[in-house]
C-alpha cells in the first residue's frame, strides 16, 4: 500500500509509470489496468501517462466513446473505459488485441473488473479513497517493471 | 430537392425528410430505453436496437413522403459509437443502391451547430457562438459560415452530460442524469453545499468537470444519503456549480470574440437552470440567445437531413465506409 497525498501525487504516479515505459525496452504490448471507485483518480493517472508519452492536446474522459486512441511515432496508446460495458461481445469489438505494425502498443483500461473473460495485465493499479487522500496497490505480470515502480514509493 | 436524413450515432434511431421548398416534412425518432438499467448507453444493445427499429422508422416517414421522391440521402458517419454508426451507414448505402440516389455523410457535431436554422421562424445569421453540451461533448464553437468553425473551448476531461450522469448515480438517482437531477434540484437549496467552479478563473474557454464530480462524491460520503432533503440540496448545489461554469465560459467567449448571438445545443441545453442563467447573463450584456426547439437540441435526423440539403455538392455514390468514432469539427 502506498499513499498519494493529493491530485498532483496521483499525476506523478502516472508520470513515473510512463517514464518507466519509455526507459525500459518493453514487449510489443503493455497493458495497464486501473481499478478503483468513481473519483478515485483512474483517469488522472491515465491522462498523465498519455501526456508524459508526448500527447500535447486534451486527454478527455473515454466514458462516452469507450475507447480513445493516441498515436505517436513509435507507439500506439489505447485509453479504454469499461464503466458502461459488461459483456464480452462489446469488449471483443474494441479490437484491443488486433496487431499493430511497427509500433509498441500500450493499453490502459479503466474499470477492468467489468471484463467477463479476465485479462492478465502487465501492470495492475488498485487505487482507492483514503479520506481525501488516495492509497494504491501494485500487482501484475511485469515483475521487473513493478519492482522498479515500487522502489520509487519505498 | 428532397433529402432523407438518418441518425444512429448513439441511442436515438431517427429518420427525417427535408424538402428544400417546405422545410422538414417528416420526422420520426425512437429513443432507446433499454440502457436505463445500465446507467449509460451499452454499445452492443444500441446497435441491435437500431437494426430492429430502423426499417419501421422508414415506414413512419414514408407515410409523409413516398420514398421514390427522395433525391439524396444524408446520414451521420461520426463521431459516435462505431457499431451504431455502421447500422445507419449500411442502411443508407442499401437505400442509395436500390433507389439510385446519392449519399452524403454528415458530421453529427456540425449538424448540431446548424440545427437552429431548421426552424424558419428563427432568424440567425453568421457568425454566432454555440455552446454544445451533451453526454459525449462539451464545447464552445464559433460558427463563421457553413464549413468554417473555430473551436474556442472544450472540456479537458468529462463531458457535462457525463458529469450529470455520474453525479446522478452517486446520488442514487436514475439515468439519464440530466432530467433526474433537474427534477430533485427544484426541491433543494443551491447554496447549501459550496462545490467548486472549476477553471472559472482560467482565461481560456476550456472547462473541466472531473473535480466537481469528486467534490460531490466527498459530500455524499459525509451525509445521510437516505435523507431526501440532503439529496435534493446536493443535486441543486451541483447543478448550480456546473451551470455557473458553462454560462461563464459561454458569455466570456462571446464578449471576447465580440459576437452578439449565442446558441445553446445538445441534450444538456434542455436544462432549465442553464437556460435561465444564460438568458439573464446574455440579456445583461446585450447578447441575443437562441434556443433551438427542444426536439432539435437532442439527437435527431432533421438536422442531418437539413445539413445534407446544404451540402448537396458533397454527394457521391461511393459505397466505402466513412464511419469515424472521432471526427473533430476542424476536419469537416
Short mmCIF file of C-alpha atoms in Angstrom, two decimals:
data_model
loop_
_atom_site.label_atom_id
_atom_site.label_comp_id
_atom_site.label_asym_id
_atom_site.label_seq_id
_atom_site.Cartn_x
_atom_site.Cartn_y
_atom_site.Cartn_z
CA UNK A 1 0.00 0.00 0.00
CA UNK A 2 1.31 3.41 -0.92
CA UNK A 3 -0.13 6.81 -0.09
CA UNK A 4 -0.84 9.61 -2.56
CA UNK A 5 -1.18 12.94 -0.76
CA UNK A 6 -3.11 14.83 -3.44
CA UNK A 7 -4.06 15.02 -7.12
CA UNK A 8 -0.54 16.13 -8.03
CA UNK A 9 0.85 12.95 -6.46
CA UNK A 10 -1.69 10.90 -8.43
CA UNK A 11 -0.48 12.60 -11.63
CA UNK A 12 3.09 11.96 -10.61
CA UNK A 13 2.32 8.23 -10.33
CA UNK A 14 1.18 8.32 -13.97
CA UNK A 15 4.38 10.12 -14.94
CA UNK A 16 6.51 7.54 -13.14
CA UNK A 17 4.72 4.74 -14.98
CA UNK A 18 5.15 6.46 -18.36
CA UNK A 19 8.79 7.19 -17.66
CA UNK A 20 9.44 3.51 -16.85
CA UNK A 21 7.63 2.51 -20.05
CA UNK A 22 9.78 4.86 -22.12
CA UNK A 23 13.08 3.96 -20.45
CA UNK A 24 12.70 0.20 -20.43
CA UNK A 25 12.66 -1.86 -23.57
CA UNK A 26 9.26 -3.43 -23.11
CA UNK A 27 7.45 -6.09 -25.07
CA UNK A 28 5.37 -5.14 -28.09
CA UNK A 29 2.30 -4.74 -25.91
CA UNK A 30 1.96 -3.39 -22.38
CA UNK A 31 -1.39 -3.44 -20.63
CA UNK A 32 -2.26 -1.39 -17.57
CA UNK A 33 -5.41 -1.92 -15.53
CA UNK A 34 -6.67 0.89 -13.32
CA UNK A 35 -9.16 -0.28 -10.73
CA UNK A 36 -10.92 2.00 -8.26
CA UNK A 37 -14.18 3.74 -7.49
CA UNK A 38 -15.70 6.80 -9.14
CA UNK A 39 -13.44 9.79 -8.49
CA UNK A 40 -10.52 7.68 -7.18
CA UNK A 41 -8.14 9.07 -9.80
CA UNK A 42 -8.08 6.47 -12.60
CA UNK A 43 -8.48 9.00 -15.40
CA UNK A 44 -5.97 11.31 -13.69
CA UNK A 45 -3.36 8.52 -13.85
CA UNK A 46 -4.27 7.61 -17.45
CA UNK A 47 -4.17 11.26 -18.51
CA UNK A 48 -0.74 11.86 -17.02
CA UNK A 49 0.64 8.68 -18.66
CA UNK A 50 -0.66 9.78 -22.07
CA UNK A 51 0.61 13.35 -21.62
CA UNK A 52 4.03 12.14 -20.49
CA UNK A 53 4.21 9.88 -23.55
CA UNK A 54 4.04 13.10 -25.56
CA UNK A 55 0.38 13.99 -26.15
CA UNK A 56 0.03 17.77 -26.14
CA UNK A 57 -3.72 18.17 -26.51
CA UNK A 58 -6.55 17.35 -24.09
CA UNK A 59 -6.99 13.80 -22.88
CA UNK A 60 -10.74 13.51 -22.48
CA UNK A 61 -12.71 11.02 -20.46
CA UNK A 62 -13.39 8.00 -22.69
CA UNK A 63 -16.59 7.13 -20.81
CA UNK A 64 -18.77 8.12 -23.76
CA UNK A 65 -16.65 6.82 -26.63
CA UNK A 66 -15.42 3.74 -24.64
CA UNK A 67 -12.02 3.81 -26.37
CA UNK A 68 -9.80 6.75 -27.34
CA UNK A 69 -6.71 6.22 -29.48
CA UNK A 70 -3.49 8.19 -29.16
CA UNK A 71 -0.99 7.57 -31.90
CA UNK A 72 2.68 8.51 -31.50
CA UNK A 73 5.69 7.89 -33.76
CA UNK A 74 6.67 4.57 -32.30
CA UNK A 75 3.75 3.69 -30.09
CA UNK A 76 0.01 3.49 -30.02
CA UNK A 77 -1.86 4.08 -26.80
CA UNK A 78 -5.46 2.93 -26.30
CA UNK A 79 -7.35 4.53 -23.41
CA UNK A 80 -10.35 2.34 -22.61
CA UNK A 81 -13.16 2.97 -20.14
CA UNK A 82 -15.37 -0.05 -19.42
CA UNK A 83 -17.58 1.83 -16.92
CA UNK A 84 -20.67 1.18 -19.02
CA UNK A 85 -19.69 -2.16 -20.52
CA UNK A 86 -20.46 -5.51 -19.00
CA UNK A 87 -20.39 -8.05 -21.83
CA UNK A 88 -17.60 -9.79 -23.66
CA UNK A 89 -19.00 -9.02 -27.12
CA UNK A 90 -18.56 -5.27 -26.69
CA UNK A 91 -15.06 -5.80 -25.33
CA UNK A 92 -14.14 -8.02 -28.30
CA UNK A 93 -15.50 -5.31 -30.64
CA UNK A 94 -12.87 -2.90 -29.31
CA UNK A 95 -10.18 -4.99 -31.02
CA UNK A 96 -7.71 -4.50 -28.18
CA UNK A 97 -5.65 -7.47 -29.33
CA UNK A 98 -5.54 -6.51 -33.01
CA UNK A 99 -1.91 -6.43 -34.10
CA UNK A 100 -0.30 -3.04 -34.72
CA UNK A 101 2.51 -2.85 -37.24
CA UNK A 102 5.86 -1.31 -36.26
CA UNK A 103 4.55 0.21 -33.07
CA UNK A 104 4.60 -0.66 -29.44
CA UNK A 105 1.08 -0.82 -28.04
CA UNK A 106 0.06 0.46 -24.62
CA UNK A 107 -3.44 -0.34 -23.44
CA UNK A 108 -4.82 1.48 -20.41
CA UNK A 109 -8.09 0.04 -19.11
CA UNK A 110 -10.31 1.72 -16.53
CA UNK A 111 -12.94 -0.46 -14.78
CA UNK A 112 -11.15 -3.73 -15.77
CA UNK A 113 -13.39 -5.57 -13.27
CA UNK A 114 -16.15 -5.30 -15.91
CA UNK A 115 -14.35 -7.72 -18.26
CA UNK A 116 -16.04 -11.15 -18.11
CA UNK A 117 -13.06 -13.10 -19.57
CA UNK A 118 -10.26 -11.82 -17.34
CA UNK A 119 -7.10 -10.46 -18.93
CA UNK A 120 -3.69 -10.63 -17.29
CA UNK A 121 -2.19 -7.15 -17.38
CA UNK A 122 1.49 -6.33 -17.14
CA UNK A 123 0.57 -3.72 -14.51
CA UNK A 124 -2.47 -3.55 -12.28
CA UNK A 125 -3.03 -0.48 -10.12
CA UNK A 126 -5.66 -0.59 -7.45
CA UNK A 127 -6.43 2.91 -6.24
CA UNK A 128 -8.88 3.88 -3.54
CA UNK A 129 -10.08 6.77 -1.44
CA UNK A 130 -8.41 7.24 1.92
CA UNK A 131 -10.16 10.21 3.49
CA UNK A 132 -9.26 12.94 0.98
CA UNK A 133 -6.04 11.21 0.02
CA UNK A 134 -5.57 8.09 -2.07
CA UNK A 135 -3.90 4.76 -1.47
CA UNK A 136 -2.75 2.41 -4.21
CA UNK A 137 -1.55 -1.16 -4.62
CA UNK A 138 0.51 -2.55 -7.48
CA UNK A 139 0.42 -6.01 -9.00
CA UNK A 140 0.71 -7.64 -12.44
CA UNK A 141 2.90 -9.88 -14.55
CA UNK A 142 5.75 -7.46 -15.35
CA UNK A 143 7.83 -8.25 -12.23
CA UNK A 144 10.85 -6.12 -13.04
CA UNK A 145 8.73 -3.14 -14.00
CA UNK A 146 6.72 -3.46 -10.79
CA UNK A 147 9.89 -3.71 -8.71
CA UNK A 148 11.19 -0.52 -10.27
CA UNK A 149 7.92 1.27 -9.70
CA UNK A 150 7.57 0.21 -6.07
CA UNK A 151 11.18 1.25 -5.42
CA UNK A 152 10.13 4.83 -6.16
CA UNK A 153 7.48 4.60 -3.45
CA UNK A 154 9.57 2.65 -0.93
CA UNK B 1 -34.90 18.78 -53.54
CA UNK B 2 -35.89 16.04 -51.09
CA UNK B 3 -33.26 14.80 -48.58
CA UNK B 4 -33.70 11.79 -46.32
CA UNK B 5 -31.69 12.13 -43.08
CA UNK B 6 -30.56 9.17 -40.97
CA UNK B 7 -29.14 9.46 -37.44
CA UNK B 8 -27.87 6.46 -35.41
CA UNK B 9 -24.73 7.74 -33.68
CA UNK B 10 -25.81 6.87 -30.13
CA UNK B 11 -29.10 5.75 -28.59
CA UNK B 12 -31.59 7.55 -30.84
CA UNK B 13 -32.75 5.93 -34.07
CA UNK B 14 -34.05 8.79 -36.18
CA UNK B 15 -35.17 9.44 -39.72
CA UNK B 16 -36.42 12.70 -41.22
CA UNK B 17 -37.21 14.18 -44.61
CA UNK B 18 -36.29 17.70 -45.65
CA UNK B 19 -37.88 19.41 -48.63
CA UNK B 20 -35.90 22.45 -49.83
CA UNK B 21 -39.21 24.24 -50.55
CA UNK B 22 -41.14 23.31 -47.42
CA UNK B 23 -38.51 22.51 -44.76
CA UNK B 24 -38.84 19.39 -42.62
CA UNK B 25 -41.88 17.46 -43.86
CA UNK B 26 -41.50 14.31 -41.81
CA UNK B 27 -39.58 13.15 -38.77
CA UNK B 28 -39.54 10.09 -36.61
CA UNK B 29 -37.38 9.49 -33.54
CA UNK B 30 -37.11 6.41 -31.38
CA UNK B 31 -35.26 6.90 -28.10
CA UNK B 32 -33.88 3.62 -26.83
CA UNK B 33 -34.88 2.94 -23.26
CA UNK B 34 -33.07 -0.36 -22.82
CA UNK B 35 -29.98 1.42 -21.47
CA UNK B 36 -31.51 2.92 -18.32
CA UNK B 37 -30.85 -0.24 -16.29
CA UNK B 38 -27.13 0.01 -17.09
CA UNK B 39 -26.67 3.67 -16.17
CA UNK B 40 -25.42 4.51 -19.65
CA UNK B 41 -25.56 3.52 -23.29
CA UNK B 42 -24.40 -0.03 -23.93
CA UNK B 43 -22.95 -0.09 -27.46
CA UNK B 44 -23.98 -3.59 -28.43
CA UNK B 45 -27.56 -3.08 -27.24
CA UNK B 46 -27.65 0.22 -29.12
CA UNK B 47 -26.53 -1.38 -32.40
CA UNK B 48 -29.03 -4.21 -32.13
CA UNK B 49 -31.84 -1.85 -31.29
CA UNK B 50 -31.00 0.41 -34.27
CA UNK B 51 -31.16 -2.69 -36.51
CA UNK B 52 -34.56 -3.72 -35.24
CA UNK B 53 -36.09 -0.20 -35.35
CA UNK B 54 -34.72 1.46 -38.45
CA UNK B 55 -36.95 -0.17 -41.09
CA UNK B 56 -40.05 0.67 -39.06
CA UNK B 57 -38.83 4.27 -38.88
CA UNK B 58 -38.61 4.38 -42.67
CA UNK B 59 -42.22 3.18 -42.88
CA UNK B 60 -43.16 6.01 -40.49
CA UNK B 61 -41.69 8.76 -42.67
CA UNK B 62 -42.94 7.06 -45.85
CA UNK B 63 -46.48 8.00 -44.91
CA UNK B 64 -45.49 11.69 -45.33
CA UNK B 65 -43.36 11.32 -48.45
CA UNK B 66 -43.07 8.38 -50.87
CA UNK B 67 -39.51 7.05 -50.93
CA UNK B 68 -39.27 7.29 -54.73
CA UNK B 69 -39.45 11.10 -54.29
CA UNK B 70 -36.14 11.12 -52.37
CA UNK B 71 -33.31 12.86 -54.26
CA UNK B 72 -30.45 12.19 -51.83
CA UNK B 73 -29.67 10.51 -48.53
CA UNK B 74 -27.70 12.17 -45.70
CA UNK B 75 -26.52 10.05 -42.79
CA UNK B 76 -24.36 10.52 -39.67
CA UNK B 77 -20.95 8.92 -40.15
CA UNK B 78 -19.36 10.22 -36.94
CA UNK B 79 -18.45 10.95 -34.27
CA UNK B 80 -20.21 8.29 -32.22
CA UNK B 81 -20.34 4.62 -31.39
CA UNK B 82 -18.90 2.72 -34.34
CA UNK B 83 -21.36 -0.19 -34.23
CA UNK B 84 -24.32 2.18 -34.04
CA UNK B 85 -23.00 4.38 -36.86
CA UNK B 86 -22.45 1.34 -39.08
CA UNK B 87 -26.14 0.40 -38.84
CA UNK B 88 -27.12 3.83 -40.17
CA UNK B 89 -24.44 3.78 -42.85
CA UNK B 90 -25.32 0.29 -44.11
CA UNK B 91 -28.99 1.21 -44.21
CA UNK B 92 -28.21 4.44 -46.08
CA UNK B 93 -25.99 2.63 -48.56
CA UNK B 94 -28.58 -0.09 -49.19
CA UNK B 95 -31.25 2.54 -49.85
CA UNK B 96 -28.88 4.56 -52.03
CA UNK B 97 -28.09 1.50 -54.13
CA UNK B 98 -31.68 0.39 -54.51
CA UNK B 99 -33.16 3.86 -55.18
CA UNK B 100 -30.23 5.00 -57.31
CA UNK B 101 -29.79 8.23 -55.31
CA UNK B 102 -26.51 9.70 -53.97
CA UNK B 103 -25.22 9.75 -50.39
CA UNK B 104 -23.80 12.49 -48.19
CA UNK B 105 -22.02 11.56 -44.96
CA UNK B 106 -22.56 14.08 -42.18
CA UNK B 107 -20.61 15.04 -39.06
CA UNK B 108 -23.02 14.84 -36.13
CA UNK B 109 -21.48 17.86 -34.33
CA UNK B 110 -21.65 20.03 -37.44
CA UNK B 111 -25.32 19.11 -37.79
CA UNK B 112 -25.97 20.24 -34.20
CA UNK B 113 -24.39 23.62 -34.98
CA UNK B 114 -26.81 24.29 -37.84
CA UNK B 115 -29.88 22.75 -36.14
CA UNK B 116 -31.42 26.10 -35.04
CA UNK B 117 -31.63 27.13 -38.71
CA UNK B 118 -34.09 24.29 -39.41
CA UNK B 119 -36.81 26.44 -37.89
CA UNK B 120 -37.65 29.16 -40.47
CA UNK B 121 -39.05 31.41 -37.72
CA UNK B 122 -35.57 31.67 -36.16
CA UNK B 123 -33.60 34.49 -37.67
CA UNK B 124 -29.95 33.54 -37.26
CA UNK B 125 -27.03 34.99 -39.22
CA UNK B 126 -23.35 34.06 -39.18
CA UNK B 127 -21.23 34.46 -37.17
CA UNK B 128 -22.64 33.05 -33.92
CA UNK B 129 -21.28 31.10 -30.96
CA UNK B 130 -22.73 27.75 -29.96
CA UNK B 131 -22.43 26.00 -26.62
CA UNK B 132 -22.76 22.33 -27.48
CA UNK B 133 -23.39 20.32 -24.32
CA UNK B 134 -24.31 16.64 -24.27
CA UNK B 135 -23.36 13.27 -22.82
CA UNK B 136 -20.36 12.95 -25.08
CA UNK B 137 -19.42 16.55 -25.88
CA UNK B 138 -18.93 19.91 -24.22
CA UNK B 139 -17.58 22.63 -26.48
CA UNK B 140 -17.86 26.28 -27.39
CA UNK B 141 -17.67 26.80 -31.14
CA UNK B 142 -17.67 29.95 -33.22
CA UNK B 143 -19.64 29.31 -36.40
CA UNK B 144 -18.45 31.73 -39.08
CA UNK B 145 -20.09 30.05 -42.02
CA UNK B 146 -21.06 26.66 -43.37
CA UNK B 147 -17.85 24.65 -43.02
CA UNK B 148 -15.98 27.42 -41.16
CA UNK B 149 -15.75 26.59 -37.45
CA UNK B 150 -13.44 27.75 -34.71
CA UNK B 151 -13.24 25.62 -31.57
CA UNK B 152 -12.94 28.22 -28.80
CA UNK B 153 -13.03 25.89 -25.81
CA UNK B 154 -13.90 22.40 -24.73
CA UNK B 155 -13.86 20.15 -21.71
CA UNK B 156 -10.46 18.86 -20.68
CA UNK B 157 -11.95 15.74 -19.10
CA UNK B 158 -15.58 14.75 -18.57
CA UNK B 159 -18.40 15.98 -20.79
CA UNK B 160 -21.07 17.98 -18.93
CA UNK B 161 -23.75 15.37 -19.62
CA UNK B 162 -21.40 12.69 -18.32
CA UNK B 163 -20.96 14.72 -15.11
CA UNK B 164 -24.77 14.83 -14.72
CA UNK B 165 -24.95 11.06 -15.30
CA UNK B 166 -22.19 10.21 -12.83
CA UNK B 167 -23.45 12.57 -10.12
CA UNK B 168 -26.93 11.14 -10.60
CA UNK B 169 -25.50 7.69 -9.96
CA UNK B 170 -23.64 8.92 -6.84
CA UNK B 171 -26.92 10.30 -5.52
CA UNK B 172 -28.77 7.07 -6.22
CA UNK B 173 -30.88 8.71 -8.93
CA UNK B 174 -31.62 7.31 -12.40
CA UNK B 175 -30.29 7.55 -15.95
CA UNK B 176 -30.08 9.79 -17.89
CA UNK B 177 -28.88 12.02 -15.09
CA UNK B 178 -29.83 15.45 -16.50
CA UNK B 179 -33.62 15.28 -16.11
CA UNK B 180 -33.32 13.36 -12.80
CA UNK B 181 -31.05 15.96 -11.21
CA UNK B 182 -33.12 18.83 -12.54
CA UNK B 183 -36.25 17.31 -11.00
CA UNK B 184 -34.88 16.85 -7.46
CA UNK B 185 -32.81 20.06 -7.62
CA UNK B 186 -36.08 22.04 -7.78
CA UNK B 187 -36.73 20.95 -4.18
CA UNK B 188 -33.20 21.69 -2.96
CA UNK B 189 -31.20 24.69 -1.84
CA UNK B 190 -28.50 25.51 -4.42
CA UNK B 191 -26.27 27.25 -1.87
CA UNK B 192 -26.33 24.52 0.78
CA UNK B 193 -23.10 22.93 -0.49
CA UNK B 194 -20.26 25.06 -1.85
CA UNK B 195 -18.96 22.99 -4.76
CA UNK B 196 -16.01 24.26 -6.81
CA UNK B 197 -16.47 26.13 -10.11
CA UNK B 198 -13.51 24.50 -11.89
CA UNK B 199 -11.41 26.72 -14.17
CA UNK B 200 -13.73 29.69 -13.75
CA UNK B 201 -10.69 31.94 -13.11
CA UNK B 202 -8.85 30.49 -16.10
CA UNK B 203 -8.70 32.87 -19.06
CA UNK B 204 -9.15 30.14 -21.66
CA UNK B 205 -12.64 28.96 -22.64
CA UNK B 206 -11.80 25.38 -21.67
CA UNK B 207 -13.72 23.63 -18.92
CA UNK B 208 -13.19 20.72 -16.52
CA UNK B 209 -15.82 18.73 -14.63
CA UNK B 210 -13.94 15.77 -13.21
CA UNK B 211 -13.00 17.55 -9.95
CA UNK B 212 -16.58 18.71 -9.45
CA UNK B 213 -17.71 15.08 -9.62
CA UNK B 214 -15.14 14.18 -6.93
CA UNK B 215 -16.32 17.07 -4.74
CA UNK B 216 -19.88 15.70 -4.95
CA UNK B 217 -18.55 12.26 -4.04
CA UNK B 218 -16.93 13.66 -0.88
CA UNK B 219 -20.16 15.44 0.02
CA UNK B 220 -22.19 12.25 -0.34
CA UNK B 221 -19.81 10.42 1.99
CA UNK B 222 -20.35 12.90 4.78
CA UNK B 223 -24.14 12.97 4.80
CA UNK B 224 -27.05 10.63 5.34
CA UNK B 225 -27.93 9.53 1.80
CA UNK B 226 -31.36 8.30 2.87
CA UNK B 227 -32.30 11.88 3.74
CA UNK B 228 -34.17 13.06 0.64
CA UNK B 229 -33.77 16.72 1.54
CA UNK B 230 -29.98 16.37 1.52
CA UNK B 231 -30.00 14.60 -1.85
CA UNK B 232 -32.10 17.48 -3.23
CA UNK B 233 -29.66 20.02 -1.74
CA UNK B 234 -26.61 18.29 -3.25
CA UNK B 235 -28.33 17.99 -6.64
CA UNK B 236 -29.28 21.69 -6.57
CA UNK B 237 -25.78 22.76 -5.48
CA UNK B 238 -24.14 20.60 -8.16
CA UNK B 239 -26.47 21.91 -10.87
CA UNK B 240 -25.75 25.43 -9.75
CA UNK B 241 -21.97 24.88 -9.94
CA UNK B 242 -21.90 23.22 -13.36
CA UNK B 243 -24.28 25.72 -14.96
CA UNK B 244 -22.27 28.62 -13.47
CA UNK B 245 -19.16 27.37 -15.27
CA UNK B 246 -20.92 26.74 -18.59
CA UNK B 247 -22.62 30.14 -18.58
CA UNK B 248 -19.49 31.99 -17.51
CA UNK B 249 -17.35 30.46 -20.27
CA UNK B 250 -20.03 30.95 -22.91
CA UNK B 251 -20.60 34.64 -22.12
CA UNK B 252 -16.85 35.25 -21.75
CA UNK B 253 -16.18 33.79 -25.18
CA UNK B 254 -18.94 35.86 -26.81
CA UNK B 255 -17.62 39.07 -25.22
CA UNK B 256 -14.04 38.25 -26.11
CA UNK B 257 -14.89 37.45 -29.74
CA UNK B 258 -17.34 40.38 -29.92
CA UNK B 259 -20.16 38.15 -31.11
CA UNK B 260 -23.67 39.19 -30.17
CA UNK B 261 -25.55 35.98 -30.76
CA UNK B 262 -25.25 32.70 -28.87
CA UNK B 263 -26.95 29.35 -29.37
CA UNK B 264 -27.50 26.50 -26.92
CA UNK B 265 -27.45 22.98 -28.37
CA UNK B 266 -27.18 19.37 -27.24
CA UNK B 267 -29.14 17.39 -24.65
CA UNK B 268 -27.86 19.38 -21.63
CA UNK B 269 -29.26 22.53 -23.31
CA UNK B 270 -32.66 21.25 -22.18
CA UNK B 271 -31.69 22.07 -18.57
CA UNK B 272 -33.97 24.82 -17.20
CA UNK B 273 -31.37 26.26 -14.84
CA UNK B 274 -28.82 26.58 -17.65
CA UNK B 275 -31.36 28.30 -19.91
CA UNK B 276 -32.42 30.70 -17.18
CA UNK B 277 -28.85 31.72 -16.31
CA UNK B 278 -27.77 32.07 -19.95
CA UNK B 279 -30.79 34.25 -20.72
CA UNK B 280 -30.18 36.53 -17.73
CA UNK B 281 -26.45 36.96 -18.28
CA UNK B 282 -26.74 37.35 -22.04
CA UNK B 283 -29.52 39.94 -21.70
CA UNK B 284 -27.41 41.97 -19.30
CA UNK B 285 -24.58 42.01 -21.85
CA UNK B 286 -26.83 42.77 -24.82
CA UNK B 287 -26.26 39.35 -26.36
CA UNK B 288 -29.08 37.58 -28.17
CA UNK B 289 -29.74 33.98 -27.11
CA UNK B 290 -31.24 31.37 -29.38
CA UNK B 291 -32.64 28.06 -28.25
CA UNK B 292 -33.50 25.57 -30.94
CA UNK B 293 -36.74 23.67 -30.30
CA UNK B 294 -36.11 21.01 -27.69
CA UNK B 295 -36.50 18.20 -30.24
CA UNK B 296 -33.65 19.74 -32.27
CA UNK B 297 -31.42 20.14 -29.19
CA UNK B 298 -31.20 16.40 -28.62
CA UNK B 299 -30.16 13.89 -31.27
CA UNK B 300 -32.46 13.95 -34.28
CA UNK B 301 -32.43 13.28 -38.00
CA UNK B 302 -34.00 16.58 -39.08
CA UNK B 303 -30.63 18.30 -38.52
CA UNK B 304 -28.90 15.59 -40.57
CA UNK B 305 -31.36 15.97 -43.47
CA UNK B 306 -31.13 19.78 -43.23
CA UNK B 307 -27.32 19.85 -43.29
CA UNK B 308 -27.42 17.30 -46.14
CA UNK B 309 -29.56 19.74 -48.13
CA UNK B 310 -26.88 22.43 -47.62
CA UNK B 311 -24.07 20.07 -48.59
CA UNK B 312 -25.54 18.62 -51.77
CA UNK B 313 -22.26 19.36 -53.54
CA UNK B 314 -20.51 16.70 -51.41
CA UNK B 315 -22.72 13.84 -52.53
CA UNK B 316 -21.49 10.65 -54.14
CA UNK B 317 -22.44 7.08 -54.99
CA UNK B 318 -19.33 5.64 -53.34
CA UNK B 319 -20.11 2.74 -51.03
CA UNK B 320 -16.94 2.57 -48.93
CA UNK B 321 -17.34 3.08 -45.18
CA UNK B 322 -16.83 6.61 -43.86
CA UNK B 323 -17.66 5.83 -40.25
CA UNK B 324 -15.39 7.54 -37.68
CA UNK B 325 -15.62 7.24 -33.89
CA UNK B 326 -13.67 10.50 -33.54
CA UNK B 327 -14.18 13.27 -36.07
CA UNK B 328 -13.15 16.74 -34.87
CA UNK B 329 -15.10 19.67 -36.28
CA UNK B 330 -11.92 21.21 -37.62
CA UNK B 331 -11.70 18.31 -40.07
CA UNK B 332 -15.13 18.98 -41.58
#
